[in-house]
PDB file of C-alpha atoms in Angstrom:
ATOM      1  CA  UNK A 188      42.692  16.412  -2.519  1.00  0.00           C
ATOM      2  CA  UNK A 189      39.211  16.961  -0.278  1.00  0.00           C
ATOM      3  CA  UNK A 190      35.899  16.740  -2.434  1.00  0.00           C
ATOM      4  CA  UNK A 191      34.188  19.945  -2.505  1.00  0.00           C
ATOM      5  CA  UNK A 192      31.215  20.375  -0.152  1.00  0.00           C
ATOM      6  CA  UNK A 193      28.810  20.449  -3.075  1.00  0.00           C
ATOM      7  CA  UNK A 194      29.882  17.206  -4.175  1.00  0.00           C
ATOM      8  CA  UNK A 195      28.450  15.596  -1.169  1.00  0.00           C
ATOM      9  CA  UNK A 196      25.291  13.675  -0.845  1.00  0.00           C
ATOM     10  CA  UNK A 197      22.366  14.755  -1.652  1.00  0.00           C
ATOM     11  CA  UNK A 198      23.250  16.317  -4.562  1.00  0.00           C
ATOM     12  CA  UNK A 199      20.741  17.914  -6.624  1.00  0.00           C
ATOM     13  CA  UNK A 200      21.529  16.436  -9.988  1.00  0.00           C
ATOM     14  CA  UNK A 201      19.180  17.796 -12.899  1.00  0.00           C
ATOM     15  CA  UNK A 202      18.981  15.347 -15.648  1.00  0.00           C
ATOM     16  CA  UNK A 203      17.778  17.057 -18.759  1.00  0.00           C
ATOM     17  CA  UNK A 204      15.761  15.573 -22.122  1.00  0.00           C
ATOM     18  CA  UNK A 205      14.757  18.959 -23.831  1.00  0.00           C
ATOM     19  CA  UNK A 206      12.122  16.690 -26.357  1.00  0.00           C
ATOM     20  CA  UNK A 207      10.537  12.943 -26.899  1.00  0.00           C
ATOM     21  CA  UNK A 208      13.604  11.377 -27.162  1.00  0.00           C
ATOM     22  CA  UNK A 209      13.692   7.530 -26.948  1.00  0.00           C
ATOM     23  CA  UNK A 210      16.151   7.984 -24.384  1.00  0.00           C
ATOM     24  CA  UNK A 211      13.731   9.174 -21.664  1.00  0.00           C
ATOM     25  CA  UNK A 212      12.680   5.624 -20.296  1.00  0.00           C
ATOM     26  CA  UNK A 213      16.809   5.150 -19.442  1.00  0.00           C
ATOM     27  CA  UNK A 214      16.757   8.717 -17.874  1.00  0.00           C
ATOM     28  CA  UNK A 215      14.202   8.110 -15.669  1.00  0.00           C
ATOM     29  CA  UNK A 216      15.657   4.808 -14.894  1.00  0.00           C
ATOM     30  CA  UNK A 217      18.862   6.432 -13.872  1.00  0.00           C
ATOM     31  CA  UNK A 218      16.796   9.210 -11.424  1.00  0.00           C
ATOM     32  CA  UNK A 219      15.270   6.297  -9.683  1.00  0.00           C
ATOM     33  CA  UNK A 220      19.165   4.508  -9.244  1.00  0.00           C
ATOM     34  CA  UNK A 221      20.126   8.364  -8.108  1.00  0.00           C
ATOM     35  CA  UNK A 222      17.231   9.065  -5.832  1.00  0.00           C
ATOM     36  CA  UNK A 223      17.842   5.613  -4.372  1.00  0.00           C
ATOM     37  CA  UNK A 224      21.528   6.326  -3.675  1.00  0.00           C
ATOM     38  CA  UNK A 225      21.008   9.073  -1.726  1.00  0.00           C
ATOM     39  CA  UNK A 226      21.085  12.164  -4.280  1.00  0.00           C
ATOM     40  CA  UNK A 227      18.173  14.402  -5.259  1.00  0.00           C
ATOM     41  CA  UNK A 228      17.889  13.664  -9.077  1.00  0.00           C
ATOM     42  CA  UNK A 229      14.746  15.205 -10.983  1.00  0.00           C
ATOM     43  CA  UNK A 230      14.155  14.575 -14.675  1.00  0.00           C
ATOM     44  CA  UNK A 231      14.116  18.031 -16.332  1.00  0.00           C
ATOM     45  CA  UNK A 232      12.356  18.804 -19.440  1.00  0.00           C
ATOM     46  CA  UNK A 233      13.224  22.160 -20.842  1.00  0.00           C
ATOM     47  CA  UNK A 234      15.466  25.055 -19.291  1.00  0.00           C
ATOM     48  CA  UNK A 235      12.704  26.657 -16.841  1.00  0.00           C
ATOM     49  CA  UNK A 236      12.804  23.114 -14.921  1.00  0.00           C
ATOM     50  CA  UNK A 237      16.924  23.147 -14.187  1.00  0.00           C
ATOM     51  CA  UNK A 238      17.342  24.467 -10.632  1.00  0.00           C
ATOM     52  CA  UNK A 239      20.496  25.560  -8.904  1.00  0.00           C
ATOM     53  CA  UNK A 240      22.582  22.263  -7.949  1.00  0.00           C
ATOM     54  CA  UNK A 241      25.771  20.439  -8.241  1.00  0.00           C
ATOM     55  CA  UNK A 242      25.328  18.458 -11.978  1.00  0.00           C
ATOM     56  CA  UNK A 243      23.350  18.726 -14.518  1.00  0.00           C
ATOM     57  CA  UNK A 244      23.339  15.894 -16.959  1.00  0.00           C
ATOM     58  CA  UNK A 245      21.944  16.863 -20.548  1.00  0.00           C
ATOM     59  CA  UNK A 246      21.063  13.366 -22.072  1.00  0.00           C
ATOM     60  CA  UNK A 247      19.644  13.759 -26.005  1.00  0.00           C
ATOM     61  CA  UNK A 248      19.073  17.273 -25.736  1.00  0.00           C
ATOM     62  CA  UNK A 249      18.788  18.996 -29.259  1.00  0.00           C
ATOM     63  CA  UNK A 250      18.621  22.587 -27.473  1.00  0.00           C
ATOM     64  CA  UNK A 251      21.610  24.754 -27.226  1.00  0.00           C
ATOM     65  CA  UNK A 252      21.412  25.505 -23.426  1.00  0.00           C
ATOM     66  CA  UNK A 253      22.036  29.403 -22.446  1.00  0.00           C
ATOM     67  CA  UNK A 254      25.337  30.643 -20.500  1.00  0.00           C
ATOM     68  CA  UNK A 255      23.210  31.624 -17.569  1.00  0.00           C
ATOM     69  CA  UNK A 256      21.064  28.488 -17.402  1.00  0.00           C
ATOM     70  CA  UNK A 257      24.499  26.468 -17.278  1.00  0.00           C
ATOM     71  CA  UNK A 258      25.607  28.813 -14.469  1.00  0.00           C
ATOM     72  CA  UNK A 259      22.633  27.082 -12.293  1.00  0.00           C
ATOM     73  CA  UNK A 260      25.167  24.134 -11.544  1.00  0.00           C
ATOM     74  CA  UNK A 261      28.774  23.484 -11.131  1.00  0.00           C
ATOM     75  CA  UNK A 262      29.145  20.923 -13.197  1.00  0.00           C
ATOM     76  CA  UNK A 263      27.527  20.475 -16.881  1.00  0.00           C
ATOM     77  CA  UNK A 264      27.846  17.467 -18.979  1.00  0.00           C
ATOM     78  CA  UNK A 265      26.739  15.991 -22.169  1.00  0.00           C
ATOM     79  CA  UNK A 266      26.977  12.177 -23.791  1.00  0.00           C
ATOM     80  CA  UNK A 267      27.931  12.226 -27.297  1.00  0.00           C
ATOM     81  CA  UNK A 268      28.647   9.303 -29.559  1.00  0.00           C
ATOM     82  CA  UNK A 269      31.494   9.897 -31.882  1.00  0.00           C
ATOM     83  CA  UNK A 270      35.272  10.474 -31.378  1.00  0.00           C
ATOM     84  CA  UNK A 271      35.512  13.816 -30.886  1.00  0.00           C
ATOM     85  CA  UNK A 272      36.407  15.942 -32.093  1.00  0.00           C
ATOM     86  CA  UNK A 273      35.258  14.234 -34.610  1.00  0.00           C
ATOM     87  CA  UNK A 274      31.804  13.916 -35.393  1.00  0.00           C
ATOM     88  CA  UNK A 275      29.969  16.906 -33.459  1.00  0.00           C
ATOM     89  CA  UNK A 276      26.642  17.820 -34.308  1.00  0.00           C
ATOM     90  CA  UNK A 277      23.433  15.946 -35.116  1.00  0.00           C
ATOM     91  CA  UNK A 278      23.101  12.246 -34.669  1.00  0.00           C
ATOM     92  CA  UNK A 279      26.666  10.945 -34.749  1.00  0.00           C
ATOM     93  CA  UNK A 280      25.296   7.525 -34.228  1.00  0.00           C
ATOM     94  CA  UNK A 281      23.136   6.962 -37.105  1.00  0.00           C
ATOM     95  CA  UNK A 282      26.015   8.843 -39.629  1.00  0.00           C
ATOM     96  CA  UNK A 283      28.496   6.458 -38.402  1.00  0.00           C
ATOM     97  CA  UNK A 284      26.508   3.490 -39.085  1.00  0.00           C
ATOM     98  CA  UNK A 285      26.158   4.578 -42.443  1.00  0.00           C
ATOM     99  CA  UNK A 286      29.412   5.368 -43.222  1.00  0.00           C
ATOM    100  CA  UNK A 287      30.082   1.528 -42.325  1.00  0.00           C
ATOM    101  CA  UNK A 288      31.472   1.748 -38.973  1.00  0.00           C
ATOM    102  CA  UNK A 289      30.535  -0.703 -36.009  1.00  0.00           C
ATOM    103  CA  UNK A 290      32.811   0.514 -33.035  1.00  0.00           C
ATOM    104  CA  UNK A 291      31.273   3.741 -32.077  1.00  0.00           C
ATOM    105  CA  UNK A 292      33.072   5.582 -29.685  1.00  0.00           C
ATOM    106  CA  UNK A 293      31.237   7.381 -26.716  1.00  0.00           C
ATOM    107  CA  UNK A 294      32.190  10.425 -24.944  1.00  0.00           C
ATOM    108  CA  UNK A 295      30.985  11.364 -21.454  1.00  0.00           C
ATOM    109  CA  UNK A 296      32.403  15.775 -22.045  1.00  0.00           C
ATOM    110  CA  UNK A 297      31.628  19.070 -20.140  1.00  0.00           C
ATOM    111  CA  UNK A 298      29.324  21.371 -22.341  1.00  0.00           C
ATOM    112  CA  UNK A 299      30.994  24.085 -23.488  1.00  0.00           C
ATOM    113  CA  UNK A 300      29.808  27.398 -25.612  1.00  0.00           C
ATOM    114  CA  UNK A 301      30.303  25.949 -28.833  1.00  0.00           C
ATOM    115  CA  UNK A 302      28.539  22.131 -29.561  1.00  0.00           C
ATOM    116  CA  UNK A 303      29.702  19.187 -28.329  1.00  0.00           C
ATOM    117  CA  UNK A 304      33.250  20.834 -27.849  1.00  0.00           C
ATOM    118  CA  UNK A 305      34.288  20.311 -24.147  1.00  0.00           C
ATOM    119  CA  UNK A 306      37.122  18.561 -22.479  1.00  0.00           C
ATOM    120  CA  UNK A 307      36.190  14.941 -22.462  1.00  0.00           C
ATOM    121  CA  UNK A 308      36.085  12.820 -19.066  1.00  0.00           C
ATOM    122  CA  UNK A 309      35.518   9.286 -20.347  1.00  0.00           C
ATOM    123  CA  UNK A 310      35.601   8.053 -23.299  1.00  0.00           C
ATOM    124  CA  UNK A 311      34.986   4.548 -24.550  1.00  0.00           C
ATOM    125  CA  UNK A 312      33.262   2.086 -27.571  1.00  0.00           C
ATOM    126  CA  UNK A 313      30.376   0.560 -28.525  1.00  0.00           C
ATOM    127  CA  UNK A 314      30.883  -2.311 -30.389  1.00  0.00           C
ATOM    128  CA  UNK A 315      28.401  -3.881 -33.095  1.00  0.00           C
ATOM    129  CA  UNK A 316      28.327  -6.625 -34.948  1.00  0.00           C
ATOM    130  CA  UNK A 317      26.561  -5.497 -38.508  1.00  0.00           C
ATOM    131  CA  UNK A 318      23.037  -7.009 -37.778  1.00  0.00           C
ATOM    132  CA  UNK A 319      21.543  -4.820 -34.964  1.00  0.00           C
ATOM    133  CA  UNK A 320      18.475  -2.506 -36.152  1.00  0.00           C
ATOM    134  CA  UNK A 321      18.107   1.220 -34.287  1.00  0.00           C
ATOM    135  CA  UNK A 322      16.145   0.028 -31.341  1.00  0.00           C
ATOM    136  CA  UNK A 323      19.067  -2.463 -30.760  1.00  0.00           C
ATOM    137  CA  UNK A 324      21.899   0.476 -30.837  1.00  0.00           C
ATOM    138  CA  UNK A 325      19.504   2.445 -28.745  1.00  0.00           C
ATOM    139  CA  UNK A 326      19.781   0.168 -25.524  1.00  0.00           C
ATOM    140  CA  UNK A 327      23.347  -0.497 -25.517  1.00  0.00           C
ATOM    141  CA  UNK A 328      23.759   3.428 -26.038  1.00  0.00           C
ATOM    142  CA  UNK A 329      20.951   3.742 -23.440  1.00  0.00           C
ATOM    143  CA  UNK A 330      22.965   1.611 -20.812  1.00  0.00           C
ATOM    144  CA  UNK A 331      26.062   2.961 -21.368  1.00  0.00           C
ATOM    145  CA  UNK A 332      24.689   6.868 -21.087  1.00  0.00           C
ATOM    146  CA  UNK A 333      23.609   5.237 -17.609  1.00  0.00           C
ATOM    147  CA  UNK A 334      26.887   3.767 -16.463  1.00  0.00           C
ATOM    148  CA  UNK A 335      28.657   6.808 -17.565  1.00  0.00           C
ATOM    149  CA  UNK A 336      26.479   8.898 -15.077  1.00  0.00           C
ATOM    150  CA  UNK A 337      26.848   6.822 -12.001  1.00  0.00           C
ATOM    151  CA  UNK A 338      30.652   5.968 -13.212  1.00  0.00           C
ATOM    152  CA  UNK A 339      31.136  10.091 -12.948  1.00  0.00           C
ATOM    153  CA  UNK A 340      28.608  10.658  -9.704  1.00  0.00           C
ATOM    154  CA  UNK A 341      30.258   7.767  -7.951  1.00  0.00           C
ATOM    155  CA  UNK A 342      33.950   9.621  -8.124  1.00  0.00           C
ATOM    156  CA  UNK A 343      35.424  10.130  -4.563  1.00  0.00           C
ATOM    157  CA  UNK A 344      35.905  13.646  -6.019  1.00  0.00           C
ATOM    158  CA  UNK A 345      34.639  15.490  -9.269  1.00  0.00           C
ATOM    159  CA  UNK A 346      37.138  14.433 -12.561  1.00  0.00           C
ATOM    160  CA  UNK A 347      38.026  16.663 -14.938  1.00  0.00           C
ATOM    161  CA  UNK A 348      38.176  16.251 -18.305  1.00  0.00           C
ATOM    162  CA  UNK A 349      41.082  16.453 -21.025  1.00  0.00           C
ATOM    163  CA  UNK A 350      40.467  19.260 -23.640  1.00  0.00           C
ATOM    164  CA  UNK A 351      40.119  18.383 -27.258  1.00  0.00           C
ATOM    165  CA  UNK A 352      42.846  17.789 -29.739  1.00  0.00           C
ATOM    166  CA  UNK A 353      42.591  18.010 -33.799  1.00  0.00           C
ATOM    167  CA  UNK A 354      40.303  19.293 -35.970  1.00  0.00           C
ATOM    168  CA  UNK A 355      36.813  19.194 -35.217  1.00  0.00           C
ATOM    169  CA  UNK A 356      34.305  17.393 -38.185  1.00  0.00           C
ATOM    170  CA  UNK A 357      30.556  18.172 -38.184  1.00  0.00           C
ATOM    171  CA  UNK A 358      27.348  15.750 -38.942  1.00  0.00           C
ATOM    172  CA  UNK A 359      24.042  17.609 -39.894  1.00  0.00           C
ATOM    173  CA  UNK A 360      20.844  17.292 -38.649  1.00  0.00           C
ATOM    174  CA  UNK A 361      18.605  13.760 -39.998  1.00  0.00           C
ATOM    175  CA  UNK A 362      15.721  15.248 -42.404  1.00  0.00           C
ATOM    176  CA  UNK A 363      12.837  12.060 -43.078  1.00  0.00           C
ATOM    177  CA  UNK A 364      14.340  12.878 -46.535  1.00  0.00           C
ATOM    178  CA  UNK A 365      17.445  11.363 -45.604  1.00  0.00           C
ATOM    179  CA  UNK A 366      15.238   7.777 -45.166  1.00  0.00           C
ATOM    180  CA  UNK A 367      14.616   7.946 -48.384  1.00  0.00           C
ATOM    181  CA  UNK A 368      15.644   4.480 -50.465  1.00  0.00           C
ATOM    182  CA  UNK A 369      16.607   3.614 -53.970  1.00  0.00           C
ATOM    183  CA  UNK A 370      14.296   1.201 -55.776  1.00  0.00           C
ATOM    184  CA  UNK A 371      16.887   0.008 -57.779  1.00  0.00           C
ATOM    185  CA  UNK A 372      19.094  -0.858 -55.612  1.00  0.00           C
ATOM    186  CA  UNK A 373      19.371  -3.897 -52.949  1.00  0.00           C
ATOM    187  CA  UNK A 374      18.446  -4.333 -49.540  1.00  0.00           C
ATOM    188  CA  UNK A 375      22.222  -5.556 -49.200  1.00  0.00           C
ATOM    189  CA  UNK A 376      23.342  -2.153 -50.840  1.00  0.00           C
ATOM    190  CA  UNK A 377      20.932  -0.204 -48.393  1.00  0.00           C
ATOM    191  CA  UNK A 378      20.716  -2.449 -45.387  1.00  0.00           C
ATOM    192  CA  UNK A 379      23.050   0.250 -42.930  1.00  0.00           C
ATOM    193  CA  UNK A 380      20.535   2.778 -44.083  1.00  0.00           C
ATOM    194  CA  UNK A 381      17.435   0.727 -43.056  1.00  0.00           C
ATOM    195  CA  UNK A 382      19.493  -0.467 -39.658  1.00  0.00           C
ATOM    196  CA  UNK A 383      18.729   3.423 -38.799  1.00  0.00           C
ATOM    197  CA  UNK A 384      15.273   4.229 -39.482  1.00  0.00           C
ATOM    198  CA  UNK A 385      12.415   4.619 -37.300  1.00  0.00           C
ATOM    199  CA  UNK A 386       9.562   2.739 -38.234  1.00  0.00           C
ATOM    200  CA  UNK A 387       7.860   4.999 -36.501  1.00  0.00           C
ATOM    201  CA  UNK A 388       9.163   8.558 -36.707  1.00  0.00           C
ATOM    202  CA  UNK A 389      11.008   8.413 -39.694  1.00  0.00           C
ATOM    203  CA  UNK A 390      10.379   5.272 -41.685  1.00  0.00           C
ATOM    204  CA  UNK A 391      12.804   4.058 -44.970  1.00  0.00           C
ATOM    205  CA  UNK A 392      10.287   5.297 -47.900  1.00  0.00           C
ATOM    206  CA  UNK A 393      10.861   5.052 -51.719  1.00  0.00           C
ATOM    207  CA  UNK A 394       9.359   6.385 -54.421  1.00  0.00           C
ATOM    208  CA  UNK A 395       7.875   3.661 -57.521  1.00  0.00           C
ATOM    209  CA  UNK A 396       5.599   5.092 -60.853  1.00  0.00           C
ATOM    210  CA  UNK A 397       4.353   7.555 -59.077  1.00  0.00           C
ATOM    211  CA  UNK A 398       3.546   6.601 -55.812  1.00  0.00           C
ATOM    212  CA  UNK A 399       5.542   6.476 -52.174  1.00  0.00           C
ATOM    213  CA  UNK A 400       5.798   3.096 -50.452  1.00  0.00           C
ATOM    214  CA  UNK A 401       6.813   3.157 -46.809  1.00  0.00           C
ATOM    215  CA  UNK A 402       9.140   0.055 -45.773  1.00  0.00           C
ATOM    216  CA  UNK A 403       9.152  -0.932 -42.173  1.00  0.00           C
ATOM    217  CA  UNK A 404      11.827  -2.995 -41.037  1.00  0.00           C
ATOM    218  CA  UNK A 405      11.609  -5.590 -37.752  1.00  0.00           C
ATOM    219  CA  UNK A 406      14.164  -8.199 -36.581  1.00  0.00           C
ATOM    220  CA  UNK A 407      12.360 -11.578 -36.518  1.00  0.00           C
ATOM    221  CA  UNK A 408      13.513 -13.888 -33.539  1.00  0.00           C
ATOM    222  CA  UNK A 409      14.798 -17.035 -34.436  1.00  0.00           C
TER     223      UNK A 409
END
């Protein structure tokens, strides 16, 4: 089978972080790799900024993106960390962690009308060892979102994915509430839910006698 014309370079590819997300720094690490290679990649930051092209790449986007928006390019894809159909929604990473699971599966999908439903093109896990703290997660989530891209750009032809089976399970949306610790109970008891915290965003908190105590939480190097 021939590639399509579109899928030769330069491609526009629009790669698309709707807010702050921490994983901006990787995405504009992969447009340089892209730009570099030969494509036409441009770092997108809402809707109005995706142009017509051949991929766009939504990377920690917390925006459901409109039918006719998607229609801009022929192929639309989203990285989401869970084994879906498992796990859709809101921060599958951080849920998982709690829950007291270290191999976190990551799916490279096509966006679809409903969340995080699409057929899934790649598919493979993170592995942890019990220790690492959120910024930790982040980068090895940050560098496979990367391979992942140039894994799927680098195809002699576009792949297509392989539609989800089973029934689908749902995380909610992260409130700071949900950083909230018990006083009496131990770090050992709490320690997932402290691996996940932002210090800076949304830091572990508790409540003591009337007042709220903010915990931050930093790996020291040996």
């Amino acid at each position: 089978m021939t590639a399509p014309d579109w899928w030769q370079k330069p491609r526009r590819i629009s790669l698309v972080v709707d807010n702050d997300s921490w994983v901006l720094p990787h995405v504009e690490r992969l447009a340089d790799e892209l730009n570099g290679n030969g494509d036409e990649a441009v770092v997108c930051r809402n809707h109005e900024q995706i142009g017509e092209g051949a991929v766009a790449l939504y990377l920690g986007c917390i925006h459901i993106t409109p039918e006719e928006v998607l229609a801009r390019n022929r192929r639309n894809l989203v990285i989401h960390a869970s084994d879906l159909p498992k796990g859709r929604g809101f921060s599958p990473l951080t849920w998982q962690i709690l829950e007291g699971v270290n191999s976190i599966p990551v799916c490279l999908l096509e966006a679809a009308r409903d969340v995080d439903a699409g057929a899934v093109i790649y598919r493979e896990t993170l592995e942890f060892e019990g220790h690492e703290l959120l910024d930790e997660m982040r980068e090895k989530l940050g560098q496979l979102t990367i391979e992942f891209c140039n894994r799927y750009l680098n195809e002699p032809e576009p792949p297509t994915g392989e539609e989800q089976s089973g029934k689908p399970t749902y995380y909610e949306r992260r409130r700071p509430e949900d950083s909230r610790l018990d006083p009496g109970k131990s770090i050992a008891e709490q320690f997932n839910l402290l691996r996940t915290v932002d210090n800076d965003c949304y830091p572990a908190f508790f409540d003591h006698d009337g007042h709220r105590y903010v915990v931050r939480i930093d790996k020291q190097d040996e």
